[in-house]
Coordinates of C-alpha atoms in Angstrom, one line a residue:
M1 CA 111.9 104.3 102.0
G2 CA 114.6 105.5 99.6
G3 CA 118.3 105.9 100.5
D4 CA 119.6 108.3 103.1
G5 CA 119.7 112.0 102.5
T6 CA 117.8 114.4 100.3
V7 CA 118.5 112.5 97.1
G8 CA 117.2 109.3 98.6
K9 CA 114.0 111.1 99.8
A10 CA 113.5 112.6 96.3
L11 CA 113.9 109.3 94.6
D12 CA 111.3 107.8 97.0
V13 CA 108.8 110.5 96.0
L14 CA 109.6 109.9 92.3
D15 CA 108.9 106.2 92.8
R16 CA 105.6 106.9 94.6
V17 CA 104.4 109.2 91.8
A18 CA 105.4 106.7 89.1
A19 CA 103.8 103.8 90.9
Y20 CA 100.3 105.3 90.6
G21 CA 100.4 105.1 86.8
R22 CA 98.3 108.2 86.6
P23 CA 98.5 111.9 87.8
V24 CA 98.3 111.9 91.6
R25 CA 97.3 114.5 94.1
F26 CA 99.4 115.8 97.0
S27 CA 96.9 114.3 99.5
E28 CA 97.3 110.8 98.0
L29 CA 101.1 111.1 98.1
L30 CA 101.0 112.3 101.7
E31 CA 98.9 109.3 102.9
G32 CA 101.6 106.8 102.2
S33 CA 104.6 109.1 102.7
P34 CA 107.2 108.4 105.4
F35 CA 108.0 112.1 105.4
P36 CA 106.3 115.0 107.1
K37 CA 103.9 117.1 105.1
A38 CA 106.3 120.0 104.8
T39 CA 109.2 117.7 103.7
T40 CA 107.0 116.0 101.1
Y41 CA 105.8 119.4 99.7
R42 CA 109.4 120.7 99.6
L43 CA 110.6 117.6 97.7
L44 CA 107.7 117.9 95.2
Q45 CA 108.5 121.6 94.6
T46 CA 112.2 120.8 93.9
L47 CA 111.3 117.9 91.6
V48 CA 108.9 120.1 89.6
S49 CA 111.4 122.9 89.4
Q50 CA 114.0 120.5 88.0
G51 CA 111.6 119.1 85.4
M52 CA 111.5 115.6 87.0
L53 CA 107.8 116.0 87.8
R54 CA 105.1 118.0 86.2
L55 CA 102.4 119.9 88.2
D56 CA 99.0 120.4 86.5
P57 CA 97.8 123.6 88.2
E58 CA 94.2 123.0 87.2
S59 CA 93.8 119.5 88.7
G60 CA 96.5 119.9 91.3
T61 CA 98.1 116.6 90.3
Y62 CA 101.7 115.5 89.8
A63 CA 103.0 113.3 87.0
P64 CA 106.4 112.4 85.6
G65 CA 108.1 115.4 83.9
M66 CA 109.8 115.5 80.5
R67 CA 113.3 115.5 82.0
L68 CA 112.5 112.3 83.7
V69 CA 111.1 110.9 80.5
R70 CA 114.2 111.8 78.6
M71 CA 116.4 110.2 81.2
A72 CA 114.3 107.1 81.3
H73 CA 114.5 106.8 77.5
A74 CA 118.3 107.2 77.6
A75 CA 118.5 104.5 80.2
W76 CA 116.2 102.2 78.2
A77 CA 118.3 102.7 75.0
Q78 CA 121.7 102.3 76.7
S79 CA 121.1 99.7 79.5
S80 CA 118.2 97.6 78.4
L81 CA 118.0 94.7 76.0
A82 CA 114.8 96.2 74.5
P83 CA 116.4 98.0 71.5
I84 CA 118.4 94.9 70.6
A85 CA 115.4 92.6 71.0
Q86 CA 112.8 94.7 69.4
P87 CA 112.7 93.3 65.9
H88 CA 112.9 89.7 67.2
L89 CA 110.0 90.3 69.6
D90 CA 108.0 91.7 66.7
R91 CA 108.7 88.6 64.6
L92 CA 108.1 86.2 67.5
S93 CA 104.7 87.8 68.3
Q94 CA 103.6 87.5 64.7
E95 CA 104.7 83.8 64.5
V96 CA 103.0 82.6 67.7
G97 CA 100.0 85.0 67.7
E98 CA 100.3 85.4 71.5
T99 CA 101.6 88.0 74.0
V100 CA 105.4 88.2 74.2
H101 CA 107.4 89.7 77.0
L102 CA 111.0 90.8 77.5
A103 CA 112.2 91.1 81.1
Q104 CA 115.4 91.7 83.0
L105 CA 116.2 91.2 86.7
D106 CA 116.0 94.4 88.8
G107 CA 117.6 93.4 92.1
A108 CA 115.5 90.5 93.3
Q109 CA 112.5 91.4 91.1
V110 CA 111.6 91.1 87.4
L111 CA 111.3 94.3 85.4
Y112 CA 109.3 94.0 82.2
V113 CA 111.1 96.1 79.6
D114 CA 109.1 95.4 76.5
K115 CA 105.8 93.7 75.5
R116 CA 103.9 92.7 72.4
N117 CA 100.2 92.5 73.0
R118 CA 97.7 90.1 71.7
A119 CA 94.0 90.6 72.4
A120 CA 93.5 88.5 75.5
K121 CA 90.3 87.6 77.3
V122 CA 92.0 87.9 80.7
P123 CA 93.9 91.2 81.5
M124 CA 97.6 90.7 82.3
Y125 CA 99.6 92.4 85.0
S126 CA 102.8 92.5 83.1
D127 CA 102.9 95.7 81.1
A128 CA 106.3 97.1 80.1
G129 CA 107.7 99.1 82.9
K130 CA 106.1 97.1 85.6
V131 CA 108.0 95.2 88.3
G132 CA 106.9 91.7 89.2
P133 CA 108.0 88.8 91.5
A134 CA 110.8 86.6 90.2
Y135 CA 109.7 83.3 91.9
C136 CA 106.3 82.8 90.3
T137 CA 106.8 84.3 86.7
G138 CA 108.1 82.4 83.8
V139 CA 110.7 85.0 82.9
G140 CA 111.7 85.3 86.5
K141 CA 112.3 81.6 87.0
A142 CA 114.1 81.3 83.6
M143 CA 116.6 83.9 84.8
L144 CA 116.9 82.6 88.4
A145 CA 117.8 79.1 87.1
F146 CA 121.0 80.4 85.4
L147 CA 122.3 82.7 88.1
P148 CA 125.6 81.9 89.9
E149 CA 125.0 80.1 93.2
A150 CA 126.0 83.1 95.4
E151 CA 123.7 85.5 93.5
L152 CA 120.8 83.0 93.5
T153 CA 121.1 82.5 97.2
R154 CA 120.9 86.2 97.7
V155 CA 118.0 86.7 95.4
L156 CA 116.0 83.8 96.8
A157 CA 116.4 85.3 100.3
Q158 CA 114.7 88.4 99.1
Q159 CA 111.6 86.8 97.7
S160 CA 108.3 87.2 99.5
W161 CA 107.0 83.7 98.8
H162 CA 103.4 85.1 98.8
P163 CA 100.9 82.5 97.4
F164 CA 99.4 84.5 94.5
T165 CA 97.4 81.4 93.4
G166 CA 97.1 77.8 94.5
A167 CA 99.9 76.9 92.1
T168 CA 102.5 79.3 93.4
I169 CA 105.7 77.8 94.7
T170 CA 106.1 79.2 98.2
S171 CA 109.4 77.8 99.6
P172 CA 113.1 78.2 98.6
Q173 CA 113.7 74.5 98.7
A174 CA 110.8 73.7 96.3
M175 CA 112.0 76.6 94.1
R176 CA 115.5 75.2 93.9
E177 CA 114.0 71.8 92.7
E178 CA 112.1 73.7 90.1
L179 CA 115.1 75.7 89.0
A180 CA 117.2 72.5 88.6
A181 CA 114.5 71.1 86.2
I182 CA 114.6 74.4 84.3
R183 CA 118.3 74.3 83.9
D184 CA 118.1 70.7 82.6
R185 CA 115.5 71.5 79.9
G186 CA 116.5 75.1 79.2
H187 CA 113.1 76.7 79.6
A188 CA 110.6 77.6 82.3
Y189 CA 106.9 77.6 82.7
D190 CA 104.4 79.7 84.6
L191 CA 101.4 77.5 85.0
E192 CA 99.0 80.1 86.6
E193 CA 101.4 80.6 89.4
H194 CA 101.2 84.5 89.3
E195 CA 97.8 85.1 87.8
P196 CA 94.8 82.8 87.4
G197 CA 94.2 81.8 83.8
I198 CA 97.6 83.0 82.6
R199 CA 100.3 80.5 81.5
C200 CA 103.6 81.1 79.8
I201 CA 106.8 79.5 78.5
A202 CA 110.0 81.4 78.9
M203 CA 113.7 81.1 78.1
P204 CA 116.7 83.1 79.3
V205 CA 118.9 85.3 77.2
L206 CA 122.5 84.5 78.1
S207 CA 125.7 86.2 77.2
A208 CA 128.6 84.4 75.5
R209 CA 129.9 83.5 78.9
G210 CA 126.5 82.2 80.1
R211 CA 125.6 85.3 82.2
V212 CA 121.9 86.1 82.5
Q213 CA 121.0 89.2 80.5
G214 CA 117.2 88.8 80.4
A215 CA 114.4 86.5 79.4
V216 CA 111.7 86.2 76.8
S217 CA 108.3 84.6 77.3
V218 CA 105.3 83.6 75.2
T219 CA 102.2 84.1 77.4
T220 CA 98.6 82.9 76.8
D221 CA 95.2 82.7 78.4
G222 CA 94.2 79.9 76.0
P223 CA 94.2 76.1 76.4
G224 CA 96.8 75.2 73.7
P225 CA 100.1 73.4 74.5
L226 CA 102.8 75.8 75.6
D227 CA 105.5 73.6 74.0
D228 CA 104.1 74.4 70.6
H229 CA 105.7 77.8 70.9
L230 CA 109.1 76.5 72.0
P231 CA 110.8 76.3 68.5
A232 CA 109.8 79.9 67.7
L233 CA 110.8 81.1 71.2
R234 CA 114.2 79.3 71.1
A235 CA 114.9 80.8 67.7
A236 CA 114.0 84.4 68.9
V237 CA 116.2 84.0 72.0
T238 CA 119.1 82.7 69.9
R239 CA 118.8 85.7 67.5
I240 CA 118.7 88.2 70.5
A241 CA 121.7 86.5 72.1
G242 CA 123.6 86.7 68.8
D243 CA 122.8 90.4 68.3
L244 CA 123.8 90.9 72.0
R245 CA 127.3 89.6 71.2
D246 CA 127.5 91.6 67.9
W247 CA 126.7 94.9 69.8
R248 CA 129.4 94.1 72.3
F249 CA 127.0 94.8 75.1
P250 CA 129.1 94.5 78.3
D251 CA 128.4 91.5 80.4
K252 CA 128.9 91.6 84.2
G253 CA 132.5 91.0 84.9
E254 CA 133.4 91.7 81.2
D255 CA 133.5 95.5 81.4
Q256 CA 137.3 95.8 81.3
E257 CA 137.6 93.4 78.4
W258 CA 134.8 95.2 76.5
Q259 CA 136.3 98.6 77.0
A260 CA 139.7 97.4 75.9
S261 CA 138.3 96.0 72.7
S262 CA 136.2 99.1 71.9

């Protein structure tokens, strides 16, 4: 459930509508809602009146409204690595001929903020805008490996450790061993740990002070060696990190310094 109060309840409803990925009926929202029917209906009416949701009167379905879309675009442009990384993702995708992802940590999960598609035989879960587990994805492990210890402990405690495949790491201790190896070599692998048939190699995007800002991966459903993509991946991450510093994008703990220099 969302936070306390009306705002938290409204955000919960927005999350539920967005999670469907398609227009959704009131009856569908009501099935999984923690709120009474009257409360759910009232929240939907308010969100529609404020432009956060759109109601199609013919089909009786709800979908994200244009006000929400504008807010999401502004957040994407101001808070996401995506605008900075965009040209480098384009170049990387062309160079490797595989699917490329850009992700950031959203609490204890991975938020995919951009993607360059390649025609893949096996459908991939990780479309831009989707949230995935941190402990069994290449981008997730690449970011976890470079978190400060206190933050890492907190994030690991929030993982589900669900075995998505037979290759999924399902314990914090085994994950810590994996993360130590990732720190040593500078990149992570997902060897069919989240989705059968899907493998990737990933690297973190770090600020000048070594803080995790995101991660980039090259993902494939083919049999080729993942390390073949490492030089192009490393070059792309280096360029993104360089542009990140040029844009003076504030790092956690650097906000005051950034504001003083701007």
